[in-house]
Short mmCIF file of C-alpha atoms in Angstrom, two decimals:
data_model
loop_
_atom_site.label_atom_id
_atom_site.label_comp_id
_atom_site.label_asym_id
_atom_site.label_seq_id
_atom_site.Cartn_x
_atom_site.Cartn_y
_atom_site.Cartn_z
CA MET V 1 120.83 50.78 90.59
CA LEU V 2 117.08 51.32 90.54
CA LYS V 3 117.34 54.14 93.05
CA GLN V 4 119.96 55.91 90.90
CA ILE V 5 117.64 55.72 87.85
CA LEU V 6 114.62 57.01 89.80
CA SER V 7 116.61 59.89 91.25
CA LYS V 8 117.26 61.22 87.74
CA ILE V 9 113.53 61.42 86.91
CA PRO V 10 112.22 65.02 87.52
CA ARG V 11 109.64 65.16 90.27
CA LYS V 12 106.27 66.94 89.76
CA PHE V 13 105.06 69.38 92.36
CA PRO V 14 101.39 70.37 92.80
CA LYS V 15 100.34 73.95 92.31
CA SER V 16 100.23 75.39 95.81
CA ASP V 17 100.11 79.14 95.16
CA PRO V 18 98.62 81.47 92.58
CA LEU V 19 102.01 83.10 92.19
CA ASP V 20 103.31 79.94 90.46
CA SER V 21 101.87 81.37 87.27
CA THR V 22 103.88 83.67 85.05
CA ARG V 23 102.23 86.69 86.68
CA ILE V 24 102.31 87.54 90.36
CA ASP V 25 99.00 87.69 92.22
CA CYS V 26 99.43 90.54 94.65
CA GLY V 27 96.03 89.98 96.19
CA ASN V 28 97.24 86.85 97.97
CA ASP V 29 98.06 87.51 101.61
CA SER V 30 99.08 84.00 102.58
CA THR V 31 102.66 83.13 103.34
CA CYS V 32 104.63 81.46 100.59
CA SER V 33 106.35 78.16 101.03
CA GLY V 34 110.07 78.73 100.85
CA PRO V 35 112.82 76.16 101.46
CA SER V 36 112.41 74.30 104.71
CA THR V 37 114.59 75.61 107.54
CA ASN V 38 113.80 72.83 109.98
CA GLY V 39 116.81 70.74 109.17
CA GLY V 40 119.43 73.19 110.37
CA SER V 41 121.91 70.48 111.31
CA SER V 42 121.57 68.76 107.94
CA PHE V 43 122.17 72.12 106.22
CA SER V 44 125.30 72.75 108.24
CA SER V 45 126.62 69.32 107.33
CA ARG V 46 126.13 70.01 103.65
CA LEU V 47 127.65 73.45 103.36
CA ASN V 48 128.99 74.37 99.93
CA VAL V 49 126.93 71.57 98.37
CA VAL V 50 124.81 72.65 95.45
CA LYS V 51 121.66 70.70 94.67
CA ARG V 52 119.31 71.05 91.72
CA VAL V 53 115.69 71.59 92.81
CA SER V 54 112.49 73.10 91.44
CA SER V 55 111.22 75.76 93.85
CA ALA V 56 107.51 76.28 94.36
CA VAL V 57 108.10 80.05 94.18
CA PHE V 58 108.81 80.10 90.44
CA PRO V 59 107.20 78.50 87.43
CA ALA V 60 108.82 75.36 86.19
CA SER V 61 109.79 77.10 82.95
CA MET V 62 111.77 79.70 84.91
CA MET V 63 113.41 77.21 87.20
CA ALA V 64 114.82 75.15 84.39
CA GLY V 65 118.56 75.11 84.97
CA MET V 66 118.32 77.05 88.25
CA GLU V 67 120.57 75.88 91.05
CA ALA V 68 119.31 76.69 94.55
CA VAL V 69 122.15 77.28 97.01
CA ASP V 70 121.89 76.91 100.75
CA PRO V 71 120.37 80.30 101.74
CA HIS V 72 122.30 80.35 105.01
CA LEU V 73 125.58 80.81 103.17
CA SER V 74 127.19 84.22 102.89
CA PHE V 75 127.73 85.80 99.49
CA LYS V 76 131.45 85.81 100.28
CA ASP V 77 131.48 82.04 100.64
CA VAL V 78 130.26 81.21 97.13
CA SER V 79 131.72 81.76 93.70
CA ASN V 80 130.55 84.55 91.44
CA LEU V 81 128.63 82.04 89.33
CA GLN V 82 126.64 80.90 92.34
CA LYS V 83 125.89 84.35 93.80
CA GLN V 84 122.85 84.88 91.61
CA ASN V 85 121.42 81.51 92.62
CA LEU V 86 122.17 82.27 96.28
CA PHE V 87 120.37 85.62 95.84
CA VAL V 88 117.23 83.81 94.67
CA SER V 89 117.49 81.22 97.44
CA LYS V 90 117.71 83.91 100.12
CA LEU V 91 114.67 85.68 98.64
CA ASN V 92 112.83 82.38 98.74
CA LEU V 93 113.77 81.89 102.39
CA CYS V 94 112.47 85.36 103.33
CA CYS V 95 109.04 84.58 101.90
CA GLU V 96 108.13 82.94 105.18
CA VAL V 97 106.26 85.38 107.42
CA SER V 98 106.40 85.04 111.20
CA ASP V 99 104.43 86.76 113.96
CA CYS V 100 106.49 89.68 115.28
CA SER V 101 103.95 90.86 117.85
CA ASP V 102 105.61 88.60 120.43
CA PRO V 103 109.40 89.18 120.44
CA ASP V 104 110.05 85.95 122.36
CA LYS V 105 108.14 83.80 119.89
CA ASN V 106 110.28 82.36 117.08
CA ALA V 107 113.09 84.69 118.12
CA VAL V 108 115.77 82.56 116.44
CA GLN V 109 113.93 82.41 113.14
CA GLN V 110 113.23 86.15 113.24
CA ASP V 111 116.89 86.97 113.87
CA LEU V 112 117.93 84.64 111.05
CA LYS V 113 115.46 86.23 108.64
CA HIS V 114 116.54 89.73 109.67
CA GLN V 115 120.18 88.87 108.97
CA VAL V 116 119.30 87.38 105.58
CA LEU V 117 117.35 90.54 104.66
CA ILE V 118 120.36 92.67 105.59
CA ASP V 119 122.58 90.47 103.39
CA LEU V 120 120.13 90.91 100.50
CA VAL V 121 120.07 94.69 100.86
CA ASP V 122 123.87 94.85 100.96
CA PHE V 123 124.15 92.58 97.93
CA VAL V 124 121.75 94.69 95.87
CA SER V 125 123.39 97.92 97.05
CA SER V 126 126.78 96.68 95.89
CA GLY V 127 125.48 96.40 92.34
CA SER V 128 126.31 92.71 92.04
CA ALA V 129 122.70 91.58 91.75
CA LYS V 130 121.30 90.87 88.30
CA PHE V 131 117.55 91.22 88.05
CA THR V 132 116.74 88.31 85.78
CA GLU V 133 113.15 87.15 85.40
CA PRO V 134 113.41 84.53 88.20
CA ALA V 135 115.00 87.14 90.49
CA ILE V 136 112.29 89.72 89.67
CA ALA V 137 109.55 87.17 90.34
CA ALA V 138 111.20 86.14 93.61
CA ILE V 139 111.67 89.66 94.94
CA CYS V 140 108.09 90.66 94.04
CA LYS V 141 106.84 87.49 95.71
CA MET V 142 108.88 88.14 98.84
CA CYS V 143 107.77 91.79 99.06
CA ALA V 144 104.13 90.85 98.52
CA ASN V 145 104.16 88.25 101.29
CA ASN V 146 105.96 90.45 103.81
CA LEU V 147 104.36 93.83 103.10
CA PHE V 148 100.85 93.33 101.82
CA ARG V 149 98.39 92.95 104.66
CA VAL V 150 94.85 94.06 105.42
CA PHE V 151 94.22 96.91 107.88
CA PRO V 152 91.05 97.12 109.99
CA PRO V 153 88.15 98.81 108.14
CA LYS V 154 87.39 102.44 108.92
CA TYR V 155 84.01 104.09 109.12
CA ARG V 156 82.79 107.67 109.29
CA THR V 157 82.70 108.87 112.89
CA GLY V 158 82.43 112.16 114.74
CA ASN V 159 86.19 112.21 115.24
CA THR V 160 88.68 113.55 112.73
CA GLY V 161 90.23 111.01 110.38
CA GLY V 162 93.75 109.73 110.44
CA GLU V 163 96.21 110.70 113.14
CA THR V 164 94.78 113.64 115.05
CA GLU V 165 96.68 116.20 117.03
CA ASP V 166 95.85 114.44 120.30
CA GLU V 167 97.01 110.98 119.21
CA GLU V 168 100.52 109.67 119.49
CA PRO V 169 101.79 107.91 116.33
CA MET V 170 101.72 104.12 116.51
CA PHE V 171 104.65 101.96 115.45
CA ASP V 172 104.53 98.51 113.91
CA PRO V 173 106.34 95.90 116.06
CA ALA V 174 107.61 94.21 112.87
CA TRP V 175 109.26 97.39 111.57
CA SER V 176 112.81 95.99 111.84
CA HIS V 177 111.87 93.41 109.19
CA LEU V 178 109.59 95.69 107.19
CA GLN V 179 112.29 98.35 106.94
CA SER V 180 114.74 95.91 105.34
CA VAL V 181 112.06 94.73 102.90
CA TYR V 182 111.23 98.34 101.97
CA ASP V 183 114.94 99.11 101.49
CA LEU V 184 115.26 96.13 99.21
CA LEU V 185 112.13 97.07 97.26
CA LEU V 186 113.36 100.66 96.84
CA ARG V 187 116.73 99.53 95.48
CA PHE V 188 114.98 97.03 93.22
CA VAL V 189 112.65 99.66 91.76
CA SER V 190 115.54 102.09 91.30
CA SER V 191 117.78 99.55 89.51
CA VAL V 192 115.51 97.21 87.55
CA ASP V 193 114.63 97.67 83.90
CA ALA V 194 111.02 98.78 83.65
CA LYS V 195 110.26 96.64 80.60
CA ALA V 196 111.46 93.49 82.35
CA ALA V 197 109.69 94.24 85.63
CA LYS V 198 106.31 95.54 84.43
CA LYS V 199 105.13 91.93 84.11
CA TYR V 200 105.34 91.58 87.90
CA VAL V 201 105.04 95.21 89.10
CA ASP V 202 101.57 95.30 87.61
CA HIS V 203 98.31 97.03 88.48
CA ALA V 204 97.47 94.55 91.22
CA PHE V 205 100.89 95.03 92.84
CA ILE V 206 100.57 98.83 92.73
CA LEU V 207 97.03 98.74 94.08
CA ARG V 208 98.11 96.70 97.11
CA LEU V 209 101.04 99.06 97.58
CA LEU V 210 98.66 102.02 97.66
CA GLU V 211 96.53 100.30 100.30
CA LEU V 212 99.54 100.32 102.62
CA PHE V 213 99.41 104.13 102.79
CA ASP V 214 96.71 103.70 105.43
CA SER V 215 99.31 102.27 107.82
CA VAL V 216 99.41 103.83 111.27
CA ASP V 217 103.22 103.79 111.26
CA PRO V 218 104.56 107.09 109.83
CA ARG V 219 107.90 105.44 109.04
CA GLU V 220 106.19 102.97 106.74
CA ARG V 221 104.24 105.69 104.97
CA ASP V 222 107.45 107.65 104.42
CA CYS V 223 109.09 104.61 102.76
CA LEU V 224 106.00 104.02 100.64
CA LYS V 225 106.06 107.64 99.52
CA THR V 226 109.58 107.28 98.14
CA ILE V 227 108.89 103.92 96.49
CA LEU V 228 105.66 105.01 94.81
CA HIS V 229 107.37 108.13 93.50
CA ARG V 230 110.12 105.98 91.95
CA ILE V 231 107.54 103.64 90.42
CA TYR V 232 105.64 106.58 88.94
CA GLY V 233 108.83 107.99 87.47
CA LYS V 234 110.16 104.72 86.02
CA PHE V 235 107.03 102.80 84.97
CA MET V 236 105.47 105.30 82.61
CA VAL V 237 102.90 102.76 81.44
CA HIS V 238 101.40 102.70 84.95
CA ARG V 239 101.09 106.48 85.41
CA PRO V 240 97.41 106.82 84.36
CA PHE V 241 96.47 103.88 86.58
CA ILE V 242 98.29 105.36 89.59
CA ARG V 243 96.55 108.72 89.15
CA LYS V 244 93.17 107.01 88.88
CA ALA V 245 93.83 104.78 91.91
CA VAL V 246 94.90 107.76 94.06
CA SER V 247 91.78 109.65 92.94
CA ASN V 248 89.64 106.73 94.11
CA ILE V 249 91.36 106.74 97.50
CA ILE V 250 90.62 110.47 97.86
CA TYR V 251 86.97 109.99 96.81
CA HIS V 252 86.56 107.22 99.38
CA PHE V 253 88.14 109.42 102.05
CA VAL V 254 86.16 112.60 101.31
CA PHE V 255 82.72 111.21 100.56
CA GLU V 256 82.58 108.02 102.65
CA THR V 257 84.89 107.54 105.62
CA GLU V 258 86.83 110.79 106.24
CA ARG V 259 89.44 108.52 107.81
CA HIS V 260 92.80 107.77 106.19
CA ASN V 261 96.34 108.02 107.49
CA GLY V 262 98.24 108.60 104.25
CA ILE V 263 96.53 111.54 102.50
CA ALA V 264 99.41 113.89 103.33
CA GLU V 265 101.99 111.49 101.83
CA LEU V 266 99.92 110.92 98.67
CA LEU V 267 99.52 114.67 98.18
CA GLU V 268 103.24 115.17 98.70
CA ILE V 269 103.91 112.74 95.85
CA PHE V 270 101.40 114.48 93.61
CA GLY V 271 102.94 117.86 94.36
CA SER V 272 105.99 116.86 92.34
CA VAL V 273 103.86 114.95 89.81
CA ILE V 274 101.75 118.04 89.06
CA SER V 275 104.85 120.17 88.56
CA GLY V 276 105.84 117.78 85.76
CA PHE V 277 102.55 117.97 83.85
CA ALA V 278 102.96 119.06 80.25
CA LEU V 279 101.15 122.10 78.88
CA PRO V 280 98.40 122.51 77.93
CA LEU V 281 96.94 120.55 80.83
CA LYS V 282 94.90 117.50 79.89
CA GLU V 283 91.24 117.43 80.83
CA GLU V 284 92.01 114.44 83.07
CA HIS V 285 94.34 116.59 85.18
CA LYS V 286 91.79 119.39 85.53
CA ILE V 287 89.16 116.87 86.63
CA PHE V 288 91.58 115.65 89.30
CA LEU V 289 91.82 119.22 90.56
CA TRP V 290 88.07 119.86 90.60
CA ARG V 291 86.85 116.47 91.83
CA ALA V 292 89.67 115.39 94.15
CA LEU V 293 91.81 118.29 95.39
CA ILE V 294 89.09 120.92 95.91
CA PRO V 295 86.75 118.56 97.86
CA LEU V 296 89.70 117.67 100.12
CA HIS V 297 89.04 121.03 101.82
CA LYS V 298 85.81 119.61 103.23
CA PRO V 299 86.90 117.03 105.90
CA LYS V 300 87.42 118.11 109.49
CA SER V 301 90.96 116.70 109.46
CA VAL V 302 92.13 119.03 106.66
CA GLY V 303 94.75 120.50 109.01
CA ILE V 304 96.77 117.27 108.85
CA TYR V 305 97.40 117.56 105.11
CA HIS V 306 96.55 121.20 104.32
CA GLN V 307 100.14 122.25 103.65
CA GLN V 308 100.57 119.55 100.97
CA LEU V 309 97.10 120.29 99.57
CA THR V 310 97.89 123.99 99.21
CA TYR V 311 101.12 123.17 97.39
CA CYS V 312 99.25 120.95 94.89
CA VAL V 313 96.62 123.63 94.23
CA VAL V 314 99.27 126.32 93.77
CA GLN V 315 101.15 124.07 91.33
CA PHE V 316 98.01 123.75 89.19
CA ILE V 317 97.52 127.53 89.14
CA ASP V 318 101.18 128.00 88.27
CA LYS V 319 100.68 125.67 85.30
CA ASP V 320 97.46 127.32 84.12
CA PRO V 321 96.48 130.70 85.68
CA ARG V 322 93.00 130.36 84.18
CA LEU V 323 92.25 127.80 86.89
CA THR V 324 92.35 130.52 89.56
CA SER V 325 88.67 131.42 89.30
CA PRO V 326 87.37 127.81 89.63
CA VAL V 327 89.75 127.15 92.53
CA ILE V 328 88.66 130.21 94.52
CA LYS V 329 85.00 129.40 93.83
CA GLY V 330 85.69 125.92 95.20
CA LEU V 331 87.28 127.38 98.33
CA LEU V 332 84.26 129.64 98.86
CA ARG V 333 81.98 126.64 98.43
CA TYR V 334 83.71 124.69 101.21
CA TRP V 335 84.48 127.74 103.36
CA PRO V 336 84.07 126.79 107.06
CA VAL V 337 81.39 128.63 109.00
CA THR V 338 81.85 127.35 112.55
CA ASN V 339 85.45 126.06 112.51
CA SER V 340 87.78 129.01 113.10
CA GLN V 341 90.97 126.98 112.74
CA LYS V 342 89.94 125.81 109.27
CA GLU V 343 89.04 129.41 108.43
CA LEU V 344 92.56 130.52 109.31
CA MET V 345 94.00 127.88 106.99
CA PHE V 346 91.66 128.90 104.17
CA ILE V 347 92.71 132.54 104.47
CA SER V 348 96.39 131.56 104.32
CA GLU V 349 95.79 129.41 101.24
CA LEU V 350 93.76 132.19 99.67
CA GLU V 351 96.64 134.61 100.12
CA GLU V 352 99.06 132.23 98.35
CA ILE V 353 96.62 131.90 95.45
CA LEU V 354 96.05 135.65 95.15
CA GLU V 355 99.80 136.20 94.89
CA MET V 356 99.69 134.26 91.58
CA THR V 357 96.38 135.66 90.31
CA GLY V 358 96.22 137.86 87.24
CA MET V 359 93.98 140.91 86.97
CA ASP V 360 91.48 139.30 84.59
CA GLU V 361 90.96 136.24 86.79
CA PHE V 362 90.77 138.38 89.91
CA GLN V 363 87.97 140.50 88.50
CA LYS V 364 85.89 137.37 87.83
CA ILE V 365 85.74 136.39 91.50
CA MET V 366 86.44 139.59 93.47
CA VAL V 367 82.78 140.27 94.42
CA PRO V 368 81.97 136.90 96.10
CA LEU V 369 85.52 136.73 97.45
CA PHE V 370 85.41 140.06 99.29
CA ARG V 371 81.90 139.39 100.55
CA ARG V 372 83.44 136.44 102.36
CA ILE V 373 86.45 138.49 103.49
CA ARG V 374 84.03 141.10 104.86
CA CYS V 375 82.56 138.43 107.13
CA CYS V 376 86.06 137.47 108.25
CA LEU V 377 86.94 141.09 109.08
CA ILE V 378 84.16 141.32 111.67
CA SER V 379 84.66 137.82 113.12
CA SER V 380 84.56 137.73 116.92
CA HIS V 381 86.78 134.62 117.07
CA TYR V 382 89.23 134.72 119.98
CA GLN V 383 92.60 133.00 119.72
CA ASP V 384 93.92 131.48 122.95
CA LYS V 385 97.69 131.78 122.67
CA GLU V 386 98.25 128.77 124.96
CA GLN V 387 95.78 126.47 123.20
CA ARG V 388 97.23 123.38 121.50
CA TYR V 389 96.80 123.00 117.77
CA PRO V 390 98.01 120.44 115.24
CA GLU V 391 101.62 120.75 114.20
CA GLN V 392 100.48 120.22 110.61
CA LEU V 393 98.77 123.62 110.48
CA ILE V 394 100.34 126.20 108.22
CA GLU V 395 103.13 127.99 110.02
CA ASN V 396 102.00 131.06 112.04
CA ALA V 397 98.37 130.54 110.96
CA SER V 398 97.20 129.72 114.49
CA LYS V 399 98.86 132.81 116.04
CA PHE V 400 96.06 135.13 114.90
CA SER V 401 92.34 135.37 115.26
CA VAL V 402 90.25 135.19 112.09
CA ALA V 403 89.74 138.98 112.00
CA GLU V 404 93.46 139.65 112.51
CA ARG V 405 94.42 137.18 109.76
CA ALA V 406 91.91 138.73 107.34
CA HIS V 407 93.26 142.24 107.99
CA LEU V 408 96.78 141.01 107.26
CA LEU V 409 95.81 140.41 103.62
CA TRP V 410 96.27 144.17 103.10
CA ASN V 411 99.93 143.81 104.13
CA ASN V 412 100.60 141.72 101.03
CA GLU V 413 101.80 144.01 98.22
CA ARG V 414 100.37 141.81 95.45
CA VAL V 415 96.94 141.63 97.09
CA LEU V 416 97.01 145.36 97.84
CA ASN V 417 97.81 146.08 94.20
CA LEU V 418 94.80 144.03 93.06
CA ILE V 419 92.59 145.86 95.56
CA ALA V 420 93.88 149.28 94.50
CA HIS V 421 93.11 148.65 90.81
CA ASN V 422 89.58 147.51 91.67
CA ARG V 423 88.90 149.82 94.62
CA HIS V 424 85.60 151.14 93.19
CA VAL V 425 84.16 147.63 93.64
CA ILE V 426 86.02 146.36 96.71
CA VAL V 427 85.96 149.40 99.01
CA PRO V 428 82.14 149.64 99.08
CA LEU V 429 81.99 145.90 99.86
CA VAL V 430 84.24 146.00 102.94
CA PHE V 431 83.74 149.56 104.20
CA SER V 432 80.71 148.66 106.33
CA ALA V 433 82.73 145.93 108.07
CA LEU V 434 85.53 148.40 108.85
CA GLU V 435 83.03 150.89 110.25
CA GLN V 436 81.41 148.18 112.35
CA ASN V 437 84.81 147.19 113.77
CA THR V 438 85.56 150.81 114.64
CA LEU V 439 82.36 151.10 116.65
CA ASN V 440 81.92 147.67 118.19
CA HIS V 441 84.90 145.31 118.00
CA TRP V 442 86.37 144.30 121.35
CA ASN V 443 89.90 143.38 120.20
CA GLN V 444 92.40 146.24 120.39
CA SER V 445 94.66 144.67 117.75
CA VAL V 446 91.76 144.44 115.31
CA LEU V 447 90.86 148.07 115.97
CA ILE V 448 94.40 149.19 115.16
CA GLN V 449 94.47 147.16 111.95
CA THR V 450 91.05 148.49 110.93
CA GLN V 451 92.24 152.08 111.34
CA HIS V 452 95.33 151.24 109.29
CA ILE V 453 93.23 149.86 106.42
CA ARG V 454 90.92 152.91 106.47
CA LYS V 455 93.98 155.11 106.24
CA MET V 456 95.22 153.11 103.23
CA PHE V 457 91.84 153.51 101.53
CA CYS V 458 91.93 157.27 102.13
CA GLU V 459 95.37 157.44 100.53
CA MET V 460 94.10 155.45 97.52
CA ASP V 461 90.92 157.45 96.91
CA GLU V 462 89.66 159.85 99.57
CA GLU V 463 86.59 160.84 97.56
CA LEU V 464 85.54 157.19 97.30
CA VAL V 465 85.90 156.75 101.08
CA LEU V 466 83.82 159.85 101.74
CA ALA V 467 81.17 158.62 99.29
CA CYS V 468 81.08 155.25 101.06
CA GLN V 469 80.79 157.09 104.40
CA ARG V 470 77.81 159.15 103.17
CA LYS V 471 76.12 156.08 101.71
CA LEU V 472 76.62 154.18 104.96
CA GLU V 473 75.11 157.08 106.94
CA GLU V 474 72.14 157.13 104.58
CA GLN V 475 71.68 153.40 105.03
CA ASP V 476 71.87 153.80 108.80
CA SER V 477 69.23 156.56 108.64
CA LEU V 478 66.97 154.40 106.50
CA SER V 479 67.52 151.49 108.84
CA THR V 480 66.56 153.69 111.80
CA VAL V 481 63.40 154.85 110.03
CA GLU V 482 62.47 151.28 109.11
CA ALA V 483 63.11 150.11 112.65
CA GLU V 484 60.84 152.88 114.00
CA LYS V 485 58.11 151.92 111.53
CA ARG V 486 58.31 148.29 112.63
CA ARG V 487 58.13 149.35 116.28
CA LEU V 488 55.03 151.47 115.68
CA THR V 489 53.40 148.70 113.67
CA TRP V 490 53.92 146.18 116.46
CA GLU V 491 52.66 148.71 119.01
CA ARG V 492 49.40 149.21 117.05
CA LEU V 493 48.98 145.45 116.78
CA GLU V 494 49.43 145.05 120.53
CA ASN V 495 46.90 147.83 121.26
CA ALA V 496 44.42 146.32 118.83
CA ALA V 497 44.83 142.94 120.48
CA ASP V 498 44.08 144.44 123.94
CA LEU V 499 40.77 145.96 122.70
CA GLN V 500 39.44 142.65 121.34
CA PRO V 501 37.36 140.40 123.70
CA ARG V 502 39.21 137.52 125.14
CA ALA V 503 38.94 134.09 123.60
CA GLY V 504 37.40 132.71 126.79
CA ASN V 505 34.42 135.10 126.57
CA ILE V 506 33.82 134.17 122.96
CA LEU V 507 33.80 130.48 123.74
CA ALA V 508 31.44 130.99 126.68
CA SER V 509 28.78 132.62 124.52
CA VAL V 510 28.67 129.74 122.09
CA LYS V 511 25.89 127.24 122.93
CA PRO V 512 26.46 123.57 122.23
CA VAL V 513 24.43 122.14 119.34
CA SER V 514 21.98 119.46 120.42
CA CYS V 515 22.32 116.11 118.76
CA SER V 516 19.21 114.97 116.90
CA VAL V 517 20.48 111.49 116.31
CA THR V 518 19.00 108.84 118.57
CA CYS V 519 21.67 106.61 119.96
#
């Protein structure tokens, strides 16, 4: 009789995890304590028996009236009223994290957890799951414990950051479990009501999710890309925070470590985000362009994410053409001097930008721009056709030398139109480079392209070409005269030096001064 009375008294459990509060603490990396799975035989003997418990995963206020069902049951084996409770129990069971680096260790438990995760994904996909507050807390808890982990710190080194062209991608041994968790999280984010979930999908949760973009596994980064995009689209209240957090990741990458595996995926997300910006652009968005996107051209590993970076920059210019001048000035600021592969990428990006540039913006930057292009026209860079380059480089960019790629700008009708309307400024800037190529360049392909451009200039304005030719000849004559003057000056100095007595004779004639001080 006494035992029956005591059994009805609710038991108190100590607080064992920060996530027992009404808000989830996503900074906690420890495993959560789900229902014990040690008594497998006792579970099997009590199938279909429902017991009322208070789980340590949820606050006591949430668990009031909750019935935890044996998580090993199938959703087909319980009534519709118990399916929601079984859903929460299975989430609670999956909170336990096991070491997957050794496949033979805890193999039975890993297989059991994998099967439970598959059941959860199927249940959510069927649309039967109801995301109540206990269910939202449980799924956020389970995802936090299984996904959030700390990667080794990275420091600035002489090597390129992230996955380089010579490195094979690495794969996480626990991916079979992580994939199911990511599938469940994606379906949860796509289906849940944002107002109900923002209490648990908070800034701390999003920040830990962003940290996972540094994973070495490309499959994980691809899943994260989709999930973060859904979160950005659904949780409008978190959009400013996500933009700020991504900016901080880029700052840390550019100015501190130059090592991060997920820059390409983050830029791919922001490519679609930028296309959705309302006009006129906010100052915050322009600052993101100037302080984050433009400096991303600086790192040595720009080839890994350059395609996504170019798309983001072009999207900004498409939104506001007045940004063209600051963008091109930024490119000229970070223009590579000794890295020919980066120079090829910059020229390709420059061509895409010029295709969208208006006449007024072009005239603001055409002088410094074509001074740089003049240097590219006479580049002696040689492209080895059999050399290996990163697959992430812009398509066809590595098939040309720097000089060849610069000459190809004149094949673009939009760029040629801009040049034609401003030929009185541009032709004098580049004519000396074309003449130098004609006389000295070793590459036959470059010589042919140089002759083609000179022919185009003659068709545009033959008098201007002849004037540039005469001016160049005058400059060459003046240079020859100046060179002869310098030669004669040095010759006179050498003759004058030969007539002077040698330093040894001068030193020999000097008598040492006697010391009058008595030691």
